[in-house]
CSV table of C-alpha atoms in Angstrom, one decimal:
chain,number,residue,atom,x,y,z
A,1,MET,CA,0.4,-0.1,-0.3
A,2,PRO,CA,1.6,3.4,-0.9
A,3,THR,CA,2.4,6.0,1.9
A,4,ARG,CA,2.2,9.4,1.7
A,5,LYS,CA,5.0,11.3,2.8
A,6,LEU,CA,5.1,14.0,5.9
A,7,LYS,CA,5.7,17.9,5.0
A,8,LYS,CA,7.9,17.6,8.1
A,9,GLN,CA,10.2,15.6,10.3
A,10,VAL,CA,8.8,13.6,12.7
A,11,VAL,CA,10.5,11.5,15.2
A,12,ILE,CA,8.9,8.6,17.8
A,13,ALA,CA,10.6,7.6,20.2
A,14,ILE,CA,9.8,3.7,21.1
A,15,ALA,CA,10.0,2.2,24.1
A,16,PHE,CA,11.6,-1.2,23.6
A,17,ASP,CA,13.5,-3.5,25.6
A,18,GLU,CA,12.7,-6.5,27.8
A,19,ALA,CA,9.3,-4.9,29.4
A,20,PHE,CA,8.0,-3.3,26.1
A,21,ASN,CA,8.5,-5.7,22.4
A,22,PHE,CA,5.3,-5.8,21.2
A,23,TYR,CA,4.9,-3.9,17.7
A,24,TYR,CA,3.4,-5.1,14.6
A,25,LYS,CA,6.6,-4.7,12.1
A,26,GLN,CA,4.4,-3.2,9.7
A,27,ASN,CA,3.5,-0.9,11.8
A,28,LEU,CA,6.7,0.7,12.2
A,29,GLN,CA,7.4,-0.2,8.3
A,30,ASN,CA,5.0,2.4,7.7
A,31,LEU,CA,6.0,5.2,9.9
A,32,GLN,CA,9.2,4.3,8.4
A,33,SER,CA,8.4,4.9,4.9
A,34,MET,CA,5.9,7.9,5.3
A,35,GLY,CA,9.7,9.7,6.9
A,36,VAL,CA,9.3,9.0,10.5
A,37,GLU,CA,12.4,8.7,12.0
A,38,ILE,CA,12.6,6.1,14.8
A,39,LYS,CA,14.5,6.5,18.1
A,40,LYS,CA,14.2,3.0,20.3
A,41,PHE,CA,15.3,3.4,24.5
A,42,SER,CA,15.0,1.4,26.9
A,43,PRO,CA,12.6,2.1,29.7
A,44,ILE,CA,14.4,-0.4,32.2
A,45,LYS,CA,17.9,0.6,31.5
A,46,ASP,CA,17.9,4.1,29.4
A,47,GLU,CA,18.1,7.4,31.7
A,48,SER,CA,15.9,9.5,30.0
A,49,ILE,CA,13.8,9.4,26.5
A,50,PRO,CA,15.2,10.7,23.7
A,51,LEU,CA,14.4,13.8,21.5
A,52,ALA,CA,11.1,13.0,19.8
A,53,ASP,CA,7.8,14.7,19.1
A,54,ALA,CA,6.0,11.6,20.3
A,55,ILE,CA,6.5,8.8,22.7
A,56,TYR,CA,5.0,4.8,21.3
A,57,ILE,CA,5.1,2.2,24.6
A,58,GLY,CA,3.8,-0.9,23.2
A,59,GLY,CA,2.7,-3.9,24.5
A,60,GLY,CA,5.2,-6.6,26.8
A,61,PHE,CA,5.4,-8.0,29.9
A,62,PRO,CA,6.1,-4.9,31.9
A,63,GLU,CA,4.6,-6.4,35.2
A,64,LEU,CA,7.3,-9.2,34.9
A,65,PHE,CA,9.9,-6.3,35.2
A,66,LEU,CA,8.6,-4.1,38.3
A,67,ASP,CA,11.4,-3.8,40.2
A,68,GLN,CA,13.9,-2.4,37.3
A,69,LEU,CA,10.9,0.3,36.2
A,70,GLN,CA,10.5,1.3,39.2
A,71,LYS,CA,14.0,1.9,40.3
A,72,ASN,CA,14.2,4.1,37.3
A,73,PHE,CA,12.9,7.7,38.8
A,74,ASP,CA,14.9,9.8,36.3
A,75,LEU,CA,12.8,8.4,33.0
A,76,ARG,CA,9.4,7.9,35.3
A,77,ASN,CA,9.5,11.3,35.9
A,78,GLN,CA,10.4,12.5,32.9
A,79,ILE,CA,7.3,10.5,31.2
A,80,LYS,CA,5.0,12.1,33.9
A,81,ARG,CA,5.8,15.9,33.0
A,82,LEU,CA,5.5,14.7,29.4
A,83,LEU,CA,1.9,13.1,30.3
A,84,LYS,CA,0.5,16.7,31.2
A,85,LYS,CA,1.8,18.1,28.3
A,86,VAL,CA,0.9,16.4,25.1
A,87,TYR,CA,-1.7,14.2,23.6
A,88,GLN,CA,-2.1,10.5,24.7
A,89,TYR,CA,-3.6,7.8,22.7
A,90,LEU,CA,-4.5,5.0,24.9
A,91,PRO,CA,-6.1,1.9,24.1
A,92,ASN,CA,-6.0,0.9,27.6
A,93,ALA,CA,-5.7,2.7,30.8
A,94,VAL,CA,-2.4,3.8,32.1
A,95,VAL,CA,-2.3,2.5,36.2
């Protein structure tokens, strides 16, 4: 299916590690074919989110990594600050 290029450069930071790794490959390929730059980050290991226009947190098993995720205070606080400023699309609730 043909895709249209975006008029401006868009960067999406994608959570990708042991806790979050369920993404449809075709969705990511479609984003890239539109010209979206994808920057991956680890909610478990990274201290901050890459500079981006949007954050994409996919599915996975975060409940298996709660201890590591809870201890990553800097990243958690950064996400909390961003959620107060930006549009959110949630297919399910964030607890």
